[in-house]
CSV table of C-alpha atoms and ligand atoms in Angstrom, one decimal:
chain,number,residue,atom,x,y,z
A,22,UNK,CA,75.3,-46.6,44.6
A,23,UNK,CA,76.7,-50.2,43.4
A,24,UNK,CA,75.9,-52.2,46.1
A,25,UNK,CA,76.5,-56.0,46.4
A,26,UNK,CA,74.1,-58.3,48.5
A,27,UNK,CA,75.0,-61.2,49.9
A,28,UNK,CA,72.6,-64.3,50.9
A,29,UNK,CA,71.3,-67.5,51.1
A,30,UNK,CA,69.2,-68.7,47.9
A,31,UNK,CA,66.6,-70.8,49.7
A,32,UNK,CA,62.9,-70.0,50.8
A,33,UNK,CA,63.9,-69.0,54.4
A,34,UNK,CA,62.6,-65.4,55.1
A,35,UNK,CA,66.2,-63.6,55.1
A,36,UNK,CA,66.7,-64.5,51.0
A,37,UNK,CA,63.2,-63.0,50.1
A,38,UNK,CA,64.2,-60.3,52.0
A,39,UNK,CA,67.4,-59.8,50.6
A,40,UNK,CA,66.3,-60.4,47.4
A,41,UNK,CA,62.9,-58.1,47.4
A,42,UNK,CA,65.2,-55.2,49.0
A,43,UNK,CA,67.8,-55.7,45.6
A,44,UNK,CA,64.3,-55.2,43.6
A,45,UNK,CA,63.5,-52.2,45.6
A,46,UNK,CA,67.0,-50.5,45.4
A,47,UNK,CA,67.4,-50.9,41.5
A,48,UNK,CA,63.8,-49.5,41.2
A,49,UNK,CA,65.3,-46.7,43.0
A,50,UNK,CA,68.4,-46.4,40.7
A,51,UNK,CA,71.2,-48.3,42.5
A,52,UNK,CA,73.1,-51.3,40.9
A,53,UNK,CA,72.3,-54.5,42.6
A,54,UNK,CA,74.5,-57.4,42.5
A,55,UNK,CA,73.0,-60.7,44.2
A,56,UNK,CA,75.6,-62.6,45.2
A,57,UNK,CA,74.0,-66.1,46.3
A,58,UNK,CA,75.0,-70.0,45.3
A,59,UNK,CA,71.8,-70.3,43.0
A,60,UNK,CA,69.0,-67.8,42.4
A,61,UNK,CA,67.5,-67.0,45.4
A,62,UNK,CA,64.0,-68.3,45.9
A,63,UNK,CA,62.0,-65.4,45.5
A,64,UNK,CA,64.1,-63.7,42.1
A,65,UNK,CA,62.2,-62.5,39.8
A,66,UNK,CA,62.6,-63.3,36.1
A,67,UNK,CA,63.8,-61.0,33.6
A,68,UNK,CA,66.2,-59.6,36.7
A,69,UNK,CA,69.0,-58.7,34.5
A,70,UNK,CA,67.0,-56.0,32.6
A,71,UNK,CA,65.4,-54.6,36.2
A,72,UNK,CA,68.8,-53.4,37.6
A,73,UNK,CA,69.6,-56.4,40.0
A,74,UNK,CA,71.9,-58.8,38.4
A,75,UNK,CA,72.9,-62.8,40.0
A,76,UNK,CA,76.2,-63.8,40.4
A,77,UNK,CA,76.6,-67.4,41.4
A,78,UNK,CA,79.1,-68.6,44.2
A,79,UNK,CA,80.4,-71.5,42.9
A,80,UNK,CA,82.9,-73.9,45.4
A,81,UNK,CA,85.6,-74.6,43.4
A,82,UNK,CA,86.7,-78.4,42.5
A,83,UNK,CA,89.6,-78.7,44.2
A,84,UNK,CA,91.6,-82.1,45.4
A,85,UNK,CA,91.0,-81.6,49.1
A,86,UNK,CA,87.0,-81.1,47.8
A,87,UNK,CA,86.0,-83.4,50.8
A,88,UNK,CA,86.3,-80.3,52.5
A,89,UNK,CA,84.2,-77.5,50.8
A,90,UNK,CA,84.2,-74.3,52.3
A,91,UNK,CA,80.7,-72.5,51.0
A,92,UNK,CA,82.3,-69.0,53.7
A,93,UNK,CA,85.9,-68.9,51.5
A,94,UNK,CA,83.8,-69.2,48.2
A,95,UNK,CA,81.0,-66.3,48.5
A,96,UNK,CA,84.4,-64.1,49.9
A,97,UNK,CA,85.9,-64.9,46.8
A,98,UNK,CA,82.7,-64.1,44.9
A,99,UNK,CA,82.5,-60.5,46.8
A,100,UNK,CA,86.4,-59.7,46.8
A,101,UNK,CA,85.7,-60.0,42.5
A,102,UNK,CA,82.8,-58.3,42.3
A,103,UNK,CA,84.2,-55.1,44.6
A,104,UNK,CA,87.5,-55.3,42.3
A,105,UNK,CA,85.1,-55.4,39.1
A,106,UNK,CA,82.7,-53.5,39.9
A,107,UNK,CA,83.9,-51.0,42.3
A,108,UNK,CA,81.2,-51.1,45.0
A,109,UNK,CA,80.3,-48.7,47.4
A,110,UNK,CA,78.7,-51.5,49.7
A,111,UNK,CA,78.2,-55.1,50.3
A,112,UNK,CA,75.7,-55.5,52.4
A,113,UNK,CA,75.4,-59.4,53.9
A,114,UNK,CA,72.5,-60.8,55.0
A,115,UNK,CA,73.2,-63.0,58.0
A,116,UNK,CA,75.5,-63.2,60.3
A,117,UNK,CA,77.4,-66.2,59.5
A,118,UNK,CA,79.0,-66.7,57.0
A,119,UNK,CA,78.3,-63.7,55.1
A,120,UNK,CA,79.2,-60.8,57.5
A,121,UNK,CA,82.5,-62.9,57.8
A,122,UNK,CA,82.9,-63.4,54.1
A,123,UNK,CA,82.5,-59.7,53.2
A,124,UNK,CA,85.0,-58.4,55.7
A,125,UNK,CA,87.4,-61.0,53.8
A,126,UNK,CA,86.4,-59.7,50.9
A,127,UNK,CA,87.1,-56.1,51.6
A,128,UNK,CA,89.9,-57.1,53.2
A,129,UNK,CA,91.6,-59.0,50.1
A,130,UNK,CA,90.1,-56.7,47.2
A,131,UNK,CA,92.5,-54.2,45.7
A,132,UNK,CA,91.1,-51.1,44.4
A,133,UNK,CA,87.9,-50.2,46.4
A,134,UNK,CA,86.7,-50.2,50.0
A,135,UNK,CA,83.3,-50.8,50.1
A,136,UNK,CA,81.2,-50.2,53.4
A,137,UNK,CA,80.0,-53.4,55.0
A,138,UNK,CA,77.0,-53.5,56.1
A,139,UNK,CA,75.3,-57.1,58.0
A,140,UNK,CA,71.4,-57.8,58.6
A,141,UNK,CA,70.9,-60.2,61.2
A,142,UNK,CA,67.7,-62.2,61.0
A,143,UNK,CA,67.4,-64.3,63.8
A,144,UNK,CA,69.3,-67.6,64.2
A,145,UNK,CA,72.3,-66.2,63.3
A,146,UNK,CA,71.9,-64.3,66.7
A,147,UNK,CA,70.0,-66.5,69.0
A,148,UNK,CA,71.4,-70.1,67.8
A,149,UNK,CA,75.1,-68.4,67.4
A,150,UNK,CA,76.6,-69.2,71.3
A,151,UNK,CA,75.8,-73.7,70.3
A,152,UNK,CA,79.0,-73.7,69.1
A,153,UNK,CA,81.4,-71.3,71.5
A,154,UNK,CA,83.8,-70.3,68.1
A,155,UNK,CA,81.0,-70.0,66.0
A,156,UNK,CA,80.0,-66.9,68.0
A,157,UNK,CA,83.3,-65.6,68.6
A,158,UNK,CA,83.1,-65.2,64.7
A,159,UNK,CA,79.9,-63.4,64.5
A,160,UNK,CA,81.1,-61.4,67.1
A,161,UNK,CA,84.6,-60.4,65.1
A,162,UNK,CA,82.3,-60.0,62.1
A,163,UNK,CA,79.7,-57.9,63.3
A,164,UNK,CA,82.4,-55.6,64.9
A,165,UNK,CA,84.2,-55.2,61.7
A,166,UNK,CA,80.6,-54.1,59.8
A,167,UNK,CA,80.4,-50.0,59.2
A,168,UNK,CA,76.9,-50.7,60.3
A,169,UNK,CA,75.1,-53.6,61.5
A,170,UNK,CA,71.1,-53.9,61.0
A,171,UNK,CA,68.3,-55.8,62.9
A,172,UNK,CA,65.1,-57.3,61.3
A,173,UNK,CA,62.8,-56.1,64.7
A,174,UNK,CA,63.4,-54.5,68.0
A,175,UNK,CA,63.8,-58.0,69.9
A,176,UNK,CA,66.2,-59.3,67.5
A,177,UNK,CA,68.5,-55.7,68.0
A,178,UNK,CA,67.6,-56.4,72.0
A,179,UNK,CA,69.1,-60.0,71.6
A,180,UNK,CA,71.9,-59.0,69.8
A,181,UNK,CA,73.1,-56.3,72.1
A,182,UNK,CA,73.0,-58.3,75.2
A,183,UNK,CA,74.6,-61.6,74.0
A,184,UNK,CA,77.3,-59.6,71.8
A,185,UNK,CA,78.0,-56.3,73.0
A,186,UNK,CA,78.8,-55.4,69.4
A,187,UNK,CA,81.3,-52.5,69.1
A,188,UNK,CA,78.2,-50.2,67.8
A,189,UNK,CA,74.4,-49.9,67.7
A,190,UNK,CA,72.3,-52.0,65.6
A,191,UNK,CA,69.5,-50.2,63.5
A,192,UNK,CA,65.8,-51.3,63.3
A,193,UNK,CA,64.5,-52.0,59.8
A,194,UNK,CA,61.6,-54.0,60.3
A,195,UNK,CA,61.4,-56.3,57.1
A,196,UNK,CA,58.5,-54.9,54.4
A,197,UNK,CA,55.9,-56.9,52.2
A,198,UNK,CA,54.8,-55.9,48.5
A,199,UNK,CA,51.1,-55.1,49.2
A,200,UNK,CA,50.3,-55.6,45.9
A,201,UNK,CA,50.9,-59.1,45.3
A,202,UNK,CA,50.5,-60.4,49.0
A,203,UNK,CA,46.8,-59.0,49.0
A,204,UNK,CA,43.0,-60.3,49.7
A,205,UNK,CA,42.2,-62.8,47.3
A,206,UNK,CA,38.9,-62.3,45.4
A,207,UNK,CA,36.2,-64.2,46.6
A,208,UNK,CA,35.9,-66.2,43.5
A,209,UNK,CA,39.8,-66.8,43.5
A,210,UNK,CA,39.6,-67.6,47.3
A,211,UNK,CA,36.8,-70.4,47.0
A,212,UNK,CA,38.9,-71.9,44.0
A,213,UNK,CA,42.1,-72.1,45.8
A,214,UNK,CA,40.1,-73.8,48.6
A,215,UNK,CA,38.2,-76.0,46.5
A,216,UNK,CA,41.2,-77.5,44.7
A,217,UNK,CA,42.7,-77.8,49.0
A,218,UNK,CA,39.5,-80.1,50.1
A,219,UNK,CA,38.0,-76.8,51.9
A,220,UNK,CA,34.5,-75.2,51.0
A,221,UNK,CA,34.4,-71.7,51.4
A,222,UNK,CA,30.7,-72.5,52.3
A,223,UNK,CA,29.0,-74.5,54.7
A,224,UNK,CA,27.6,-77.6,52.7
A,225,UNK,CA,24.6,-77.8,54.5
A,226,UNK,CA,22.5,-76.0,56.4
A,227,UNK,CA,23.4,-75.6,59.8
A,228,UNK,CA,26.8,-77.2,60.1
A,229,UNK,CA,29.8,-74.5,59.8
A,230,UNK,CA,32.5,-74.3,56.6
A,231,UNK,CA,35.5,-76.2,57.6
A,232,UNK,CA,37.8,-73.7,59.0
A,233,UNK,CA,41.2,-73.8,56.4
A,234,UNK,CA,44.8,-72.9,59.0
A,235,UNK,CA,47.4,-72.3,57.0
A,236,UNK,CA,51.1,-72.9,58.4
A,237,UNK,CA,54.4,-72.0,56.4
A,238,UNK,CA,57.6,-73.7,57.8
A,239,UNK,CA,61.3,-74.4,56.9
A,240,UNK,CA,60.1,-77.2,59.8
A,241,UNK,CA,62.9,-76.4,61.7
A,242,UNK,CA,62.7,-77.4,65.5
A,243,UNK,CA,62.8,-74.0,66.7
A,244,UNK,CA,59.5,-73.9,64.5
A,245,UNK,CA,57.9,-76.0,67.1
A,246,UNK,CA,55.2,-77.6,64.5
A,247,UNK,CA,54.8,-80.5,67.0
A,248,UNK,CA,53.3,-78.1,69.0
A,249,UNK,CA,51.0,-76.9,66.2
A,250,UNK,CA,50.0,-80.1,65.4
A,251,UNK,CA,49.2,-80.6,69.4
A,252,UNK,CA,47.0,-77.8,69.1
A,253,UNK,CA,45.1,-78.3,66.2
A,254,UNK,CA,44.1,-81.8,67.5
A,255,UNK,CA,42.2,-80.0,69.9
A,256,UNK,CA,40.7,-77.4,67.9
A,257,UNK,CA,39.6,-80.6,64.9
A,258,UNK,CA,37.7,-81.7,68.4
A,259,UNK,CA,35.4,-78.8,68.6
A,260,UNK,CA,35.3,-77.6,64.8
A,261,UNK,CA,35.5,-78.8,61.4
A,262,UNK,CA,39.1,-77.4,60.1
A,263,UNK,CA,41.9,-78.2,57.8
A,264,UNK,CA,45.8,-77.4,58.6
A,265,UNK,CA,47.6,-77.0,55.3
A,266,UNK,CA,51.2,-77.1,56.3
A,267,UNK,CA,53.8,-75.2,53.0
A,268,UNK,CA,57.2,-75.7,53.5
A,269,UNK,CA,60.0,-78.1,53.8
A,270,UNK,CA,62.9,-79.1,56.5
A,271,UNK,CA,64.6,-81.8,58.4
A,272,UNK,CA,61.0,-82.1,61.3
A,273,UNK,CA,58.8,-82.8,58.4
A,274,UNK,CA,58.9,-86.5,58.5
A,275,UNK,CA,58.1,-86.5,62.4
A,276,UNK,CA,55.6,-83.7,61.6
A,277,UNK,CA,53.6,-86.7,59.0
A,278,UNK,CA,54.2,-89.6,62.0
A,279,UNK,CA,52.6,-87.1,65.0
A,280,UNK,CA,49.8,-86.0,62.5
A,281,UNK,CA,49.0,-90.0,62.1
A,282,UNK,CA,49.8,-90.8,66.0
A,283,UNK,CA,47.1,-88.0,66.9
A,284,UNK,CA,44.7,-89.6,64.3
A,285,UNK,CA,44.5,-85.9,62.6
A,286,UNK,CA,46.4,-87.3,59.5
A,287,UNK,CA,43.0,-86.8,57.2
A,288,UNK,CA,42.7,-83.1,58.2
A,289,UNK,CA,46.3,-82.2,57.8
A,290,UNK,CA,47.8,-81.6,54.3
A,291,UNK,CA,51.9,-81.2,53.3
A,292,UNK,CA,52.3,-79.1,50.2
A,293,UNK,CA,55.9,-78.8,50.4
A,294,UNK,CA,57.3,-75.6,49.4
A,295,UNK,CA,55.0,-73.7,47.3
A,296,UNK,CA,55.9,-70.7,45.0
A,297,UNK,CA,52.9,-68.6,44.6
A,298,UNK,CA,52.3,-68.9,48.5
A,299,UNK,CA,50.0,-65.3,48.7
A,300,UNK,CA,47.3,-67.2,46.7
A,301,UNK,CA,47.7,-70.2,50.1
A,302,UNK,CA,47.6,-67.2,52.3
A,303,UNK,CA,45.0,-65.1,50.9
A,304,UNK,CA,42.9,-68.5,51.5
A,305,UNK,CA,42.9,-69.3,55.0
A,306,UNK,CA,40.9,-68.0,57.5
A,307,UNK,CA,43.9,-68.0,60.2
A,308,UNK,CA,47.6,-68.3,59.9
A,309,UNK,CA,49.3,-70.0,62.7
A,310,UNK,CA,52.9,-70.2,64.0
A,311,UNK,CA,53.9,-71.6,67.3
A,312,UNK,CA,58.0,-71.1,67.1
A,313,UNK,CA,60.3,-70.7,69.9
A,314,UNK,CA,61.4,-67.9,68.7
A,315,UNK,CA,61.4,-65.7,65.5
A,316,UNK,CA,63.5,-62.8,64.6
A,317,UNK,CA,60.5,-61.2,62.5
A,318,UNK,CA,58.2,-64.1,61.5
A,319,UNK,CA,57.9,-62.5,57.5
A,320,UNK,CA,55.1,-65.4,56.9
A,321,UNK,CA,53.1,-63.6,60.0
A,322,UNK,CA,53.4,-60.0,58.0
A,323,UNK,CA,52.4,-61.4,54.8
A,324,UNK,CA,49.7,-63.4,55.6
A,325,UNK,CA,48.8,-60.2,57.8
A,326,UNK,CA,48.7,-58.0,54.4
A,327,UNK,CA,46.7,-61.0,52.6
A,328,UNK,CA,43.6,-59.6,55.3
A,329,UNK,CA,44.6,-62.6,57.4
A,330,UNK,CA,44.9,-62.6,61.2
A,331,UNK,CA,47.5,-64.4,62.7
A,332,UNK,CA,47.6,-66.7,66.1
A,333,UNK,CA,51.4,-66.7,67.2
A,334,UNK,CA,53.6,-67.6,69.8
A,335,UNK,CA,55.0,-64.9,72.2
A,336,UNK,CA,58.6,-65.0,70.5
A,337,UNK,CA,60.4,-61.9,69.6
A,338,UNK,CA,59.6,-60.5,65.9
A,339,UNK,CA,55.6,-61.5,66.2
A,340,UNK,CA,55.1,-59.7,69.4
A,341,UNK,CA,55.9,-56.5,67.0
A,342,UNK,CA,53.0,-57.6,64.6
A,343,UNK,CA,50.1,-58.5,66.6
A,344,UNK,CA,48.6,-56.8,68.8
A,345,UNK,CA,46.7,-59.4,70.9
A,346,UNK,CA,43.3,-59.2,70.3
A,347,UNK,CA,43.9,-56.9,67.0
A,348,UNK,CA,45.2,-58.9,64.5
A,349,UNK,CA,45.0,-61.7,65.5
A,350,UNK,CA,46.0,-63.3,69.1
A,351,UNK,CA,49.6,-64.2,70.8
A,352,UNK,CA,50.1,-67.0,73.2
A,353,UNK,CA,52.9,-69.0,75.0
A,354,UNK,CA,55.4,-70.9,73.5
A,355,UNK,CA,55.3,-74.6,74.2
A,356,UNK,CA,51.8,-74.6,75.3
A,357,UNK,CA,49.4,-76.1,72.4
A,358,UNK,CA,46.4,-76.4,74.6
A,359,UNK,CA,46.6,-72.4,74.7
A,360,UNK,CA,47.2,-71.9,71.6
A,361,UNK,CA,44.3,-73.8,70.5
A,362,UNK,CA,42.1,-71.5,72.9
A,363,UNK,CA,43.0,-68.6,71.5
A,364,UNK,CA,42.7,-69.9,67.9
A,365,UNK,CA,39.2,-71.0,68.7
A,366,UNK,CA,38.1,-67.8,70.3
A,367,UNK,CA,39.0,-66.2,66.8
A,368,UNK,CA,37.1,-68.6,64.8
A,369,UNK,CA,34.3,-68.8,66.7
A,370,UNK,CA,34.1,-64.8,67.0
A,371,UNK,CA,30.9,-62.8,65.3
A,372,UNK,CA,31.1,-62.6,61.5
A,373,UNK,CA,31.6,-58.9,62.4
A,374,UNK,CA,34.0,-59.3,64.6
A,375,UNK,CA,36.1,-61.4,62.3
A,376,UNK,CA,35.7,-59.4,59.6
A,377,UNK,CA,37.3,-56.3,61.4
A,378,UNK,CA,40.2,-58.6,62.7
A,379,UNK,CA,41.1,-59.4,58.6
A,380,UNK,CA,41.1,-55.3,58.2
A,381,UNK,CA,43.0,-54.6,60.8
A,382,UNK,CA,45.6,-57.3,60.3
A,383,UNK,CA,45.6,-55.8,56.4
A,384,UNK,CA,46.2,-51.9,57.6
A,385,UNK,CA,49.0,-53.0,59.9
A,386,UNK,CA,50.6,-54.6,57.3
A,387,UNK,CA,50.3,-51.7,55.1
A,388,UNK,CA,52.7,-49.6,57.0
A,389,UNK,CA,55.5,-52.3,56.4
A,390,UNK,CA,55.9,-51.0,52.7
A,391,UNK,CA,59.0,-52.2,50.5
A,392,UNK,CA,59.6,-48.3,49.9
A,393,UNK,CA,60.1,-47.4,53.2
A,394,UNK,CA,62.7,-50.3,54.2
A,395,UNK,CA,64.6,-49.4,50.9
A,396,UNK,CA,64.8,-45.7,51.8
A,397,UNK,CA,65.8,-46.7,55.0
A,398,UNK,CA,68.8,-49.0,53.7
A,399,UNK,CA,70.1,-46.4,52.1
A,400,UNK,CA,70.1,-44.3,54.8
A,401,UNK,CA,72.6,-47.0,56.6
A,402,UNK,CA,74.5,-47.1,53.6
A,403,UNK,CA,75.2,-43.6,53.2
A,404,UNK,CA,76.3,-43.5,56.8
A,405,UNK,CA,78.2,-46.8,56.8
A,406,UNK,CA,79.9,-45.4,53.7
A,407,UNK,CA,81.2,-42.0,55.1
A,408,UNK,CA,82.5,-44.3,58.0
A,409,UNK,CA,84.4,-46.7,55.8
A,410,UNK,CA,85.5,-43.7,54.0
A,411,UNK,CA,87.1,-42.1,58.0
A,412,UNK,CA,88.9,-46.3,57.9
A,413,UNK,CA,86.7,-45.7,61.4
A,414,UNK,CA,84.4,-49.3,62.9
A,415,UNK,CA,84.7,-48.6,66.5
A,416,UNK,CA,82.2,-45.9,68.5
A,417,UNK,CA,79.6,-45.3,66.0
A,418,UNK,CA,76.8,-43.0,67.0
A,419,UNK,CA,73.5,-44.6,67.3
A,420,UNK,CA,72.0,-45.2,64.5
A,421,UNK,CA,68.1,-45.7,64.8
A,422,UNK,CA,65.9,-45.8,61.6
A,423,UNK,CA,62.4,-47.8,61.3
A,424,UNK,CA,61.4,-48.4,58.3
A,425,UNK,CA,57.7,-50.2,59.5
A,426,UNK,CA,55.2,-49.1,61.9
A,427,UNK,CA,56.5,-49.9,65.3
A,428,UNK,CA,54.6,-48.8,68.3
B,514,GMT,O1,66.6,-68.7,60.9
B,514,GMT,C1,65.9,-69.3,60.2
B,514,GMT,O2,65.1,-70.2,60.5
B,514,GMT,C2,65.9,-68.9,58.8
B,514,GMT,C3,65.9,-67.4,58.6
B,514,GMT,C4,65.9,-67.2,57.1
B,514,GMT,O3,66.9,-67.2,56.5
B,514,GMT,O4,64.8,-67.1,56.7
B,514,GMT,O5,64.7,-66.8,59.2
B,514,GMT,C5,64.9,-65.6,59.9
B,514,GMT,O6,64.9,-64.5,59.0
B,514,GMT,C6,63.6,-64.1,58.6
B,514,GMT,C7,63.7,-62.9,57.7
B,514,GMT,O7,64.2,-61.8,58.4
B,514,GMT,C8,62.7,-63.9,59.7
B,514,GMT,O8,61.4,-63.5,59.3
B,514,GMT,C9,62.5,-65.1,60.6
B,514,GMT,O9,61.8,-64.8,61.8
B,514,GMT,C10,63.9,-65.6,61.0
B,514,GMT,N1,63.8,-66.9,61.6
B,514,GMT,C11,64.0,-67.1,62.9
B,514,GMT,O10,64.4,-66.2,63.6
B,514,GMT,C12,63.8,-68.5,63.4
């Protein structure tokens, strides 16, 4: 198939995911067209020659430029690739704009009808009703898809009751490559944690290894890292630890003055966005997230297939991930003094006991493979395309696929 993918270039999960899933489909034998304002995050180099090639939305300099429109310039992009190219699908990844664009797109493109096809990742859902026209958009949009995917049960759950979306939404959890996000040698480990502060060792005899907490953020507020930051106060009170904190956004700056204000500002580092993030992973003991509310939480599954367990907030996509007690442990949102319980009783388990959590965490992950997601896109493709093909959007048949291992 010639399929054109739509999506935001930055480190946020629903690019990798985007991007990975064009790597996954050309290995398969599809043509993959990214279609993105700048190379997305995660693209690998050398795409060109592996099937999946870029094309850049540019926002054209224009006199009223005060004004851009980023929606009008990435439908412009699609409408002349379908024309060019002749695609069977454009798939866009998040609601708004993308699901918007390509339905302009199709609509304005002579020559071809591609099926569209929209992933919805999480805020595009649950952050879509702030602005009362913004959601009667994604509501339009989604309506107008052949097919319209979610990244986890809750997020499909979430979408049918605040949308009512003229179809069903499919479950395609979202997939790691096991190969690269995988346990570090011990050697590697102790050097990435030698070069972050963090022994692997105890120092002396008798007094525990710090314990390194890793964190990765677009430090958005629905990321709650005040929370986090709460919570490790009180776990630096009964342990030695470190909170390394990847990842860059608007809280940062609050995230550096509450880190100081709780007089935790030695123990807490900010690496900003980092690119080879599985060797950060594959380095901590624990990973940590506290959101609100996630979609999937893609740092929880690959820091899962590193071998490491997880402590998460009850919010949606993680509740799919961890079993509590498994692979690591799930607690409320909003309150840090639990969280902190439940990270300590992890850290302070029996080496055994630990040990089995990082294999456990590492086998669950394992059934979230890049493969399966991919076969399962193209399963929504093919049936998205025979319904563009009727000219039918309305009454579609349920579609239910999972790619991952739900329970
Ligand atoms: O909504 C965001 O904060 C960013 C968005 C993105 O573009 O990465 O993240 C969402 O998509 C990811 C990939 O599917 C999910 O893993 C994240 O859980 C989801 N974020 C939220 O729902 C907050």
């Amino acid at each position: 198939m010639r399929i054109g993918i739509a999506c935001f270039p930055t480190s946020g999960g629903s690019g990798v995911v985007a991007t990975e899933l064009g790597h996954a489909l050309a290995a398969r034998g599809h043509e993959v067209h990214l279609v993105s304002p700048a190379p997305p995050f995660r693209a690998r180099a050398g795409a060109a020659t592996d099937g999946v090639r870029f094309h850049r939305v540019s926002i054209p300099d224009y006199p009223l430029r005060e004004y851009p429109s980023y929606g009008m310039a990435v439908a412009c992009a699609l409408a002349d690739l379908v024309e060019r190219r002749r695609l069977d699908v454009l798939h866009a990844h998040y609601a708004f704009p993308h699901a918007l664009a390509g339905f302009l797109a199709r609509e304005a493109a002579q020559g071809a009808r591609p099926a569209l096809v929209a992933t919805l990742h999480g805020t595009d859902i649950t952050l879509a009703d702030r602005h009362p026209c913004h959601a009667r958009l994604v509501s339009f949009a989604l309506d107008r898809c052949d097919a319209v995917t979610a990244v986890s049960e809750y997020l499909r759950a979430e979408t049918l009751r605040r949308f009512r979306p003229a179809h069903d939404v499919a479950v395609i959890p979202n997939f790691v490559d096991a190969r690269t996000f995988a346990p570090l040698a011990p050697a590697v480990r102790a050097a990435v944690r030698r070069r972050l502060g963090v022994p692997a060792r105890a120092r002396a005899a008798g007094t525990p290894a710090p314990a390194l907490l890793v964190h990765v953020s677009n430090f958005r507020p629905v990321k709650r890292v005040p929370d986090l930051l709460r919570a490790f106060a009180r776990i630096r009170r009964r342990i030695p630890a470190v909170l390394v904190l990847a990842g860059a956004g608007e809280d940062a700056p609050a995230a550096r003055a509450l880190a100081r204000r709780l007089g935790i500002a030695p123990h807490v580092r900010f690496v900003g966005e980092v690119r080879r993030i599985e060797r950060l992973l594959g380095a901590a003991d624990l990973f940590l997230l506290a959101s609100e509310m996630e979609g999937f939480g893609l740092s929880v599954l690959e820091a899962m297939s590193c071998g490491v367990p997880v402590v998460a907030t009850r919010c949606g996509g993680p509740q799919e991930l961890i079993e509590d007690g498994v692979e690591g442990r799930l607690a409320p949102v909003g309150r840090p003094a639990d969280f902190a319980r439940a990270t300590l009783d992890l850290l302070e388990a029996a080496p055994a006991e630990r040990r089995a959590r990082c294999e456990s965490a590492r086998a669950r992950a394992l059934r979230f493979s890049p493969e399966a997601a991919a076969g399962a896109y193209e399963r929504v493709y093919r049936a998205a395309a025979e319904r563009a093909r009727r000219g039918s959007t309305a009454a579609v048949a349920p579609l239910r696929l999972a790619a991952g291992g739900r329970r």
